[in-house]
Amino acid sequence: MKKPIFLILGALAASLAVPASAQFAKAEDAIKYRQSALFVMQQNFSRVAAMAAGKTAFDAKVAADSAAAADFMAKLPWVGFQPGTETGQTKAKPEIWSGKAKFDDYAVKMQTEMTKLASAAKAGNLDAIKTAVNATGGACKSCHDDFRAK
Ligand code: ASC
């Protein structure tokens, strides 16, 4: 059976369209992007973690703002882990791409914990912040243990 021409042209256009996720001009841009997002996230997270650990004075406003920033930043790095960005200036292990489902689970887990931290910080509850900092830090660490080269 002959297919209508518009179906054929539509399928062709779809196959030629660049996926929206492939937004980086170069592999090194994707690497820089994910590292930058993780760096800004970590800077905001560690500011709250330092308060939770009693290393710096607790400032509820700074904690809430920093945790909100970290929570937002936590959403951004993942698109940068696109295929073809396994090598270069990166500590990302190739297992990220061969074990993507596990990596994605870690990414979701970290975002979930970071959102809890943002809620705790917004509420200004230092005990809840401490609990959430530990859970979030644990999520960072377990992914690094498996997927980040030393
Ligand atoms: C940080 C940071 C990490 C995590 C991890 C928590 O501030 O840079 O990688 O927390 O150390 O265990």
Coordinates of N, CA, C and O and ligand atoms in Angstrom, one line a residue:
M1 N 0.8 -1.2 0.0 CA 0.0 0.0 0.0 C 0.9 1.2 0.0 O 1.8 1.3 0.7
K2 N 0.5 2.2 -0.8 CA 1.3 3.4 -0.9 C 1.0 4.3 0.3 O -0.2 4.5 0.7
K3 N 2.0 4.9 0.9 CA 1.8 5.8 2.0 C 1.5 7.2 1.4 O 2.2 7.6 0.5
P4 N 0.6 8.0 2.0 CA 0.5 9.4 1.6 C 1.8 10.1 1.7 O 2.6 9.9 2.6
I5 N 2.0 11.0 0.8 CA 3.3 11.7 0.7 C 3.6 12.5 2.0 O 4.7 12.6 2.5
F6 N 2.5 13.1 2.6 CA 2.7 13.9 3.9 C 3.3 13.0 5.0 O 4.0 13.5 5.8
L7 N 2.9 11.7 5.0 CA 3.4 10.9 6.1 C 4.9 10.6 5.8 O 5.7 10.6 6.8
I8 N 5.2 10.4 4.6 CA 6.6 10.2 4.3 C 7.5 11.4 4.6 O 8.5 11.3 5.2
L9 N 7.0 12.6 4.2 CA 7.7 13.8 4.4 C 7.8 14.1 5.9 O 8.8 14.5 6.4
G10 N 6.7 13.8 6.6 CA 6.7 14.0 8.1 C 7.7 13.1 8.8 O 8.5 13.6 9.6
A11 N 7.8 11.9 8.4 CA 8.7 10.9 9.0 C 10.2 11.4 8.7 O 11.0 11.3 9.5
L12 N 10.4 11.9 7.5 CA 11.7 12.3 7.1 C 12.1 13.5 7.9 O 13.2 13.6 8.4
A13 N 11.2 14.5 8.1 CA 11.5 15.7 8.8 C 11.8 15.3 10.3 O 12.8 15.8 10.9
A14 N 11.0 14.3 10.8 CA 11.3 13.9 12.2 C 12.6 13.3 12.4 O 13.3 13.5 13.3
S15 N 13.0 12.5 11.3 CA 14.3 11.8 11.4 C 15.5 12.8 11.3 O 16.6 12.5 11.7
L16 N 15.2 13.9 10.6 CA 16.3 14.9 10.4 C 16.4 15.9 11.6 O 17.4 16.5 11.8
A17 N 15.3 16.1 12.3 CA 15.3 17.1 13.4 C 16.3 16.7 14.5 O 16.4 15.6 14.8
V18 N 17.0 17.7 14.9 CA 18.0 17.5 16.0 C 17.2 17.5 17.3 O 16.4 18.3 17.5
P19 N 17.5 16.4 18.1 CA 16.7 16.4 19.4 C 17.1 17.6 20.2 O 18.2 18.1 20.2
A20 N 16.1 18.1 20.9 CA 16.3 19.3 21.7 C 17.4 19.1 22.8 O 18.0 20.1 23.2
S21 N 17.6 17.9 23.2 CA 18.6 17.6 24.2 C 20.0 17.8 23.7 O 20.9 18.0 24.5
A22 N 20.1 17.6 22.4 CA 21.5 17.8 21.8 C 21.8 19.2 21.6 O 22.0 19.7 20.5
Q23 N 21.9 20.0 22.7 CA 21.9 21.4 22.6 C 23.3 22.0 22.6 O 23.5 23.2 22.6
F24 N 24.3 21.1 22.7 CA 25.7 21.6 22.9 C 26.4 21.5 21.5 O 26.4 20.6 20.8
A25 N 27.1 22.6 21.3 CA 27.9 22.7 20.0 C 29.0 21.7 20.0 O 29.3 21.1 18.9
K26 N 29.6 21.5 21.1 CA 30.8 20.6 21.2 C 30.7 19.7 22.4 O 30.1 20.2 23.4
A27 N 31.3 18.6 22.4 CA 31.3 17.7 23.6 C 31.9 18.4 24.8 O 31.4 18.3 25.9
E28 N 33.0 19.2 24.5 CA 33.6 19.9 25.7 C 32.6 20.9 26.3 O 32.7 21.3 27.5
D29 N 31.7 21.5 25.5 CA 30.7 22.4 26.1 C 29.7 21.6 27.0 O 29.4 22.2 28.1
A30 N 29.4 20.4 26.6 CA 28.5 19.6 27.5 C 29.2 19.3 28.8 O 28.6 19.4 29.9
I31 N 30.5 19.0 28.7 CA 31.3 18.6 29.9 C 31.4 19.9 30.8 O 31.2 19.8 32.0
K32 N 31.7 21.0 30.2 CA 31.8 22.3 31.0 C 30.5 22.6 31.6 O 30.5 23.1 32.8
Y33 N 29.4 22.4 30.9 CA 28.1 22.8 31.4 C 27.8 21.9 32.6 O 27.3 22.5 33.6
R34 N 27.9 20.6 32.5 CA 27.6 19.8 33.7 C 28.5 20.1 34.9 O 28.0 20.1 36.0
Q35 N 29.8 20.3 34.6 CA 30.7 20.6 35.7 C 30.3 22.0 36.4 O 30.4 22.1 37.6
S36 N 30.0 22.9 35.5 CA 29.6 24.2 36.1 C 28.4 24.2 36.9 O 28.3 24.7 38.0
A37 N 27.4 23.4 36.4 CA 26.1 23.3 37.2 C 26.4 22.6 38.5 O 25.9 23.0 39.6
L38 N 27.2 21.5 38.5 CA 27.5 20.8 39.7 C 28.3 21.6 40.7 O 28.1 21.6 41.9
F39 N 29.2 22.5 40.1 CA 30.0 23.3 40.9 C 29.2 24.3 41.7 O 29.3 24.5 42.9
V40 N 28.3 25.0 41.0 CA 27.4 26.0 41.6 C 26.5 25.3 42.6 O 26.2 25.9 43.7
M41 N 26.0 24.2 42.3 CA 25.2 23.4 43.2 C 25.9 23.1 44.5 O 25.5 23.4 45.6
Q42 N 27.2 22.6 44.3 CA 28.0 22.2 45.5 C 28.3 23.4 46.3 O 28.3 23.3 47.6
Q43 N 28.6 24.5 45.7 CA 29.0 25.7 46.5 C 27.8 26.1 47.4 O 28.0 26.5 48.6
N44 N 26.6 26.0 46.9 CA 25.4 26.4 47.6 C 25.1 25.3 48.7 O 24.8 25.7 49.8
F45 N 25.2 24.1 48.3 CA 25.0 23.0 49.3 C 26.0 23.1 50.4 O 25.6 23.0 51.6
S46 N 27.3 23.2 50.1 CA 28.3 23.2 51.2 C 28.1 24.4 52.1 O 28.5 24.3 53.3
R47 N 27.6 25.5 51.6 CA 27.3 26.6 52.5 C 26.3 26.2 53.6 O 26.5 26.5 54.8
V48 N 25.3 25.5 53.2 CA 24.3 25.0 54.2 C 24.9 23.9 55.0 O 24.6 23.8 56.2
A49 N 25.7 23.0 54.4 CA 26.3 21.9 55.1 C 27.2 22.4 56.2 O 27.3 21.8 57.3
A50 N 27.9 23.5 55.9 CA 28.8 24.1 57.0 C 28.0 24.6 58.2 O 28.4 24.4 59.3
M51 N 26.8 25.1 57.9 CA 26.0 25.6 59.0 C 25.4 24.4 59.8 O 25.4 24.4 61.0
A52 N 25.1 23.3 59.1 CA 24.5 22.1 59.7 C 25.6 21.5 60.6 O 25.2 20.9 61.7
A53 N 26.8 21.6 60.2 CA 27.9 21.0 60.9 C 28.4 21.9 62.0 O 29.3 21.5 62.8
G54 N 27.9 23.1 62.1 CA 28.3 24.0 63.2 C 29.6 24.7 62.8 O 30.3 25.3 63.7
K55 N 30.1 24.6 61.6 CA 31.4 25.2 61.2 C 31.2 26.7 60.9 O 32.2 27.4 61.0
T56 N 30.0 27.1 60.6 CA 29.7 28.5 60.4 C 28.4 28.7 61.2 O 27.6 27.8 61.4
A57 N 28.1 30.0 61.5 CA 26.9 30.3 62.3 C 25.7 30.1 61.4 O 25.7 30.3 60.2
F58 N 24.6 29.6 62.0 CA 23.4 29.4 61.3 C 22.7 30.7 61.0 O 22.4 31.5 61.9
D59 N 22.5 30.9 59.7 CA 21.8 32.1 59.2 C 20.6 31.5 58.4 O 20.8 31.0 57.3
A60 N 19.4 31.6 58.9 CA 18.2 31.0 58.3 C 18.0 31.5 56.9 O 17.7 30.7 56.0
K61 N 18.2 32.8 56.7 CA 17.9 33.3 55.3 C 18.9 32.8 54.3 O 18.6 32.4 53.2
V62 N 20.2 32.9 54.7 CA 21.3 32.4 53.8 C 21.1 30.9 53.5 O 21.2 30.4 52.4
A63 N 20.7 30.1 54.6 CA 20.5 28.7 54.4 C 19.3 28.4 53.4 O 19.5 27.6 52.5
A64 N 18.3 29.2 53.6 CA 17.1 29.0 52.7 C 17.4 29.4 51.3 O 17.1 28.6 50.3
D65 N 18.1 30.5 51.1 CA 18.4 30.9 49.8 C 19.4 30.0 49.1 O 19.3 29.7 47.9
S66 N 20.4 29.5 49.9 CA 21.4 28.7 49.3 C 20.8 27.3 48.9 O 21.1 26.7 47.9
A67 N 20.0 26.8 49.8 CA 19.4 25.5 49.6 C 18.4 25.5 48.4 O 18.4 24.6 47.6
A68 N 17.7 26.7 48.2 CA 16.8 26.8 47.1 C 17.7 26.9 45.8 O 17.3 26.3 44.8
A69 N 18.8 27.6 45.8 CA 19.7 27.6 44.7 C 20.2 26.2 44.3 O 20.2 25.8 43.2
A70 N 20.7 25.5 45.4 CA 21.2 24.2 45.1 C 20.1 23.3 44.6 O 20.4 22.4 43.7
D71 N 18.9 23.4 45.1 CA 17.8 22.6 44.6 C 17.5 22.9 43.1 O 17.3 21.9 42.3
F72 N 17.6 24.1 42.7 CA 17.4 24.5 41.3 C 18.6 23.9 40.5 O 18.4 23.3 39.4
M73 N 19.8 24.1 40.9 CA 21.0 23.7 40.2 C 21.0 22.2 40.0 O 21.5 21.7 39.0
A74 N 20.4 21.5 41.0 CA 20.5 20.0 40.9 C 19.7 19.4 39.7 O 20.0 18.3 39.3
K75 N 18.9 20.2 39.1 CA 18.1 19.8 38.0 C 18.9 19.9 36.7 O 18.5 19.3 35.7
L76 N 20.0 20.7 36.7 CA 20.6 21.1 35.4 C 21.7 20.2 34.8 O 21.8 20.1 33.6
P77 N 22.5 19.5 35.6 CA 23.7 18.9 35.0 C 23.4 17.8 34.1 O 24.2 17.5 33.2
W78 N 22.3 17.1 34.3 CA 22.1 15.7 33.7 C 22.1 15.7 32.2 O 22.6 14.8 31.5
V79 N 21.5 16.8 31.5 CA 21.5 16.8 30.1 C 22.9 16.9 29.5 O 23.1 16.6 28.3
G80 N 23.9 17.3 30.3 CA 25.2 17.4 29.9 C 25.9 16.1 29.8 O 27.0 16.0 29.2
F81 N 25.3 15.0 30.4 CA 25.9 13.7 30.3 C 25.4 13.0 29.0 O 25.0 11.8 29.1
Q82 N 25.5 13.7 27.9 CA 25.0 13.0 26.7 C 26.0 12.1 26.1 O 27.2 12.3 26.4
P83 N 25.6 11.2 25.3 CA 26.6 10.3 24.6 C 27.6 11.0 23.8 O 27.2 12.1 23.3
G84 N 28.8 10.6 23.8 CA 29.8 11.3 23.1 C 30.6 12.2 24.0 O 31.5 12.9 23.5
T85 N 30.3 12.3 25.3 CA 31.0 13.2 26.2 C 31.7 12.4 27.3 O 31.9 12.9 28.4
E86 N 32.1 11.2 26.9 CA 32.8 10.3 27.9 C 34.2 10.6 28.1 O 34.8 10.3 29.1
T87 N 34.8 11.3 27.1 CA 36.3 11.5 27.2 C 36.5 13.0 27.1 O 35.7 13.8 26.7
G88 N 37.7 13.5 27.6 CA 38.0 14.9 27.6 C 38.4 15.2 29.1 O 38.8 14.4 29.9
Q89 N 38.2 16.5 29.4 CA 38.5 17.0 30.7 C 37.4 16.6 31.7 O 36.6 17.5 32.1
T90 N 37.3 15.3 32.0 CA 36.2 14.9 32.9 C 36.7 13.7 33.8 O 37.5 12.9 33.4
K91 N 36.1 13.7 35.0 CA 36.3 12.5 35.9 C 35.1 11.5 35.7 O 35.1 10.5 36.4
A92 N 34.2 11.9 34.9 CA 33.1 11.0 34.7 C 33.5 9.6 34.1 O 34.3 9.6 33.1
K93 N 33.1 8.5 34.8 CA 33.6 7.2 34.3 C 32.7 6.7 33.2 O 31.5 7.1 33.1
P94 N 33.3 5.9 32.3 CA 32.5 5.4 31.1 C 31.3 4.6 31.6 O 30.3 4.5 30.9
E95 N 31.3 4.1 32.8 CA 30.2 3.3 33.4 C 28.9 4.2 33.5 O 27.8 3.6 33.5
I96 N 29.0 5.5 33.5 CA 27.8 6.3 33.4 C 27.0 6.0 32.2 O 25.8 5.9 32.3
W97 N 27.7 5.8 31.1 CA 26.9 5.5 29.8 C 26.6 4.1 29.7 O 25.6 3.7 29.1
S98 N 27.4 3.2 30.2 CA 27.1 1.7 30.1 C 26.1 1.3 31.2 O 25.4 0.3 31.1
G99 N 26.0 2.1 32.3 CA 25.1 1.8 33.3 C 24.1 3.0 33.6 O 23.9 3.3 34.8
K100 N 23.6 3.5 32.5 CA 22.8 4.8 32.6 C 21.7 4.7 33.6 O 21.4 5.7 34.3
A101 N 21.0 3.6 33.6 CA 19.8 3.5 34.5 C 20.2 3.7 36.0 O 19.5 4.4 36.7
K102 N 21.3 3.1 36.3 CA 21.8 3.2 37.7 C 22.2 4.7 38.0 O 21.9 5.3 39.0
F103 N 22.9 5.3 37.0 CA 23.3 6.7 37.1 C 22.1 7.6 37.3 O 22.1 8.5 38.1
D104 N 21.1 7.3 36.4 CA 19.9 8.1 36.5 C 19.2 8.0 37.8 O 18.6 9.0 38.3
D105 N 19.2 6.8 38.4 CA 18.6 6.6 39.7 C 19.3 7.5 40.7 O 18.6 8.1 41.6
Y106 N 20.6 7.5 40.7 CA 21.4 8.3 41.6 C 21.0 9.8 41.5 O 20.9 10.5 42.4
A107 N 20.9 10.2 40.2 CA 20.6 11.6 39.9 C 19.2 12.0 40.5 O 19.1 13.1 41.1
V108 N 18.3 11.1 40.3 CA 16.9 11.4 40.8 C 16.9 11.4 42.3 O 16.3 12.3 43.0
K109 N 17.6 10.4 42.9 CA 17.7 10.3 44.4 C 18.3 11.6 45.0 O 17.8 12.2 45.9
M110 N 19.4 12.1 44.3 CA 20.0 13.3 44.8 C 19.1 14.5 44.7 O 19.0 15.3 45.7
Q111 N 18.4 14.6 43.6 CA 17.4 15.7 43.5 C 16.3 15.7 44.5 O 15.9 16.7 45.0
T112 N 15.9 14.4 44.8 CA 14.8 14.3 45.8 C 15.3 14.7 47.2 O 14.5 15.4 47.9
E113 N 16.5 14.3 47.5 CA 17.0 14.7 48.8 C 17.3 16.2 48.9 O 17.1 16.9 49.9
M114 N 17.8 16.8 47.8 CA 18.1 18.2 47.7 C 16.8 19.0 47.9 O 16.8 20.1 48.6
T115 N 15.7 18.5 47.3 CA 14.4 19.2 47.5 C 13.9 19.2 48.9 O 13.4 20.2 49.5
K116 N 14.2 18.0 49.6 CA 13.8 18.0 51.0 C 14.7 18.9 51.8 O 14.2 19.6 52.8
L117 N 15.9 19.1 51.4 CA 16.8 20.1 52.1 C 16.3 21.5 51.9 O 16.2 22.3 52.9
A118 N 15.9 21.8 50.7 CA 15.3 23.1 50.4 C 14.1 23.4 51.3 O 13.9 24.5 51.8
S119 N 13.3 22.4 51.5 CA 12.0 22.5 52.3 C 12.4 22.7 53.8 O 11.8 23.6 54.4
A120 N 13.4 21.9 54.2 CA 13.8 22.1 55.6 C 14.4 23.5 55.9 O 14.1 24.1 56.9
A121 N 15.2 23.9 54.9 CA 15.8 25.3 55.1 C 14.8 26.4 55.0 O 14.9 27.4 55.7
K122 N 13.8 26.2 54.1 CA 12.7 27.2 54.0 C 12.0 27.3 55.3 O 11.6 28.4 55.7
A123 N 11.8 26.1 56.0 CA 11.1 26.1 57.3 C 12.0 26.6 58.4 O 11.5 26.9 59.5
G124 N 13.3 26.7 58.1 CA 14.2 27.2 59.1 C 14.5 26.3 60.3 O 14.9 26.7 61.4
N125 N 14.3 25.0 60.0 CA 14.4 24.0 61.0 C 15.8 23.3 61.0 O 16.1 22.5 60.1
L126 N 16.7 23.7 61.9 CA 18.1 23.3 61.8 C 18.2 21.8 62.0 O 19.1 21.2 61.3
D127 N 17.4 21.2 62.8 CA 17.5 19.7 63.0 C 17.1 19.0 61.6 O 17.8 18.0 61.2
A128 N 16.1 19.5 61.0 CA 15.7 18.9 59.7 C 16.7 19.2 58.7 O 16.9 18.3 57.8
I129 N 17.3 20.3 58.7 CA 18.4 20.7 57.8 C 19.6 19.7 57.9 O 20.1 19.2 56.9
K130 N 19.9 19.4 59.2 CA 21.0 18.5 59.4 C 20.7 17.1 58.8 O 21.6 16.5 58.1
T131 N 19.5 16.6 59.1 CA 19.1 15.3 58.5 C 19.2 15.3 57.0 O 19.7 14.4 56.4
A132 N 18.7 16.4 56.4 CA 18.6 16.5 54.9 C 20.0 16.7 54.3 O 20.3 16.1 53.3
V133 N 20.8 17.4 55.0 CA 22.2 17.6 54.5 C 22.9 16.2 54.5 O 23.6 15.8 53.5
N134 N 22.7 15.4 55.5 CA 23.3 14.1 55.6 C 22.8 13.2 54.4 O 23.6 12.5 53.8
A135 N 21.5 13.2 54.2 CA 20.9 12.4 53.2 C 21.4 12.8 51.8 O 21.7 12.0 50.9
T136 N 21.4 14.1 51.6 CA 21.8 14.7 50.3 C 23.3 14.4 50.1 O 23.7 13.9 49.0
G137 N 24.1 14.6 51.1 CA 25.6 14.3 51.0 C 25.8 12.9 50.7 O 26.7 12.5 49.9
G138 N 25.0 12.0 51.3 CA 25.1 10.6 51.1 C 24.8 10.2 49.6 O 25.5 9.4 49.0
A139 N 23.8 10.9 49.1 CA 23.4 10.7 47.7 C 24.6 11.1 46.7 O 24.9 10.5 45.8
C140 N 25.2 12.3 47.1 CA 26.3 12.7 46.3 C 27.4 11.7 46.3 O 28.0 11.3 45.3
K141 N 27.7 11.2 47.5 CA 28.9 10.3 47.7 C 28.7 9.0 47.0 O 29.6 8.5 46.4
S142 N 27.5 8.4 47.1 CA 27.3 7.1 46.6 C 27.4 7.1 45.0 O 28.0 6.2 44.4
C143 N 27.0 8.2 44.4 CA 27.2 8.3 43.0 C 28.7 8.5 42.6 O 29.2 7.9 41.7
H144 N 29.3 9.4 43.4 CA 30.8 9.6 43.2 C 31.5 8.3 43.3 O 32.4 8.0 42.5
D145 N 31.2 7.5 44.3 CA 31.9 6.2 44.6 C 31.8 5.3 43.3 O 32.8 4.7 43.0
D146 N 30.7 5.3 42.7 CA 30.5 4.4 41.6 C 30.9 5.0 40.2 O 31.4 4.3 39.3
F147 N 30.7 6.3 40.1 CA 30.8 6.9 38.7 C 31.8 8.0 38.5 O 31.8 8.6 37.4
R148 N 32.5 8.4 39.6 CA 33.5 9.5 39.4 C 34.9 9.0 39.7 O 35.1 8.4 40.7
A149 N 35.7 9.2 38.7 CA 37.1 8.7 38.9 C 37.8 9.6 40.0 O 37.4 10.7 40.2
K150 N 38.7 9.0 40.7 CA 39.4 9.7 41.8 C 40.2 10.9 41.3 O 40.8 10.9 40.2
Ligands
ASC1 C1 30.0 18.2 49.0 C2 30.8 17.7 47.9 C3 30.5 16.5 47.7 C4 29.5 16.0 48.7 C5 30.0 14.8 49.4 C6 29.1 14.5 50.6 O1 30.0 19.3 49.5 O2 31.6 18.4 47.2 O3 30.9 15.7 46.8 O4 29.3 17.2 49.5 O5 31.3 15.1 49.9 O6 29.6 13.3 51.1

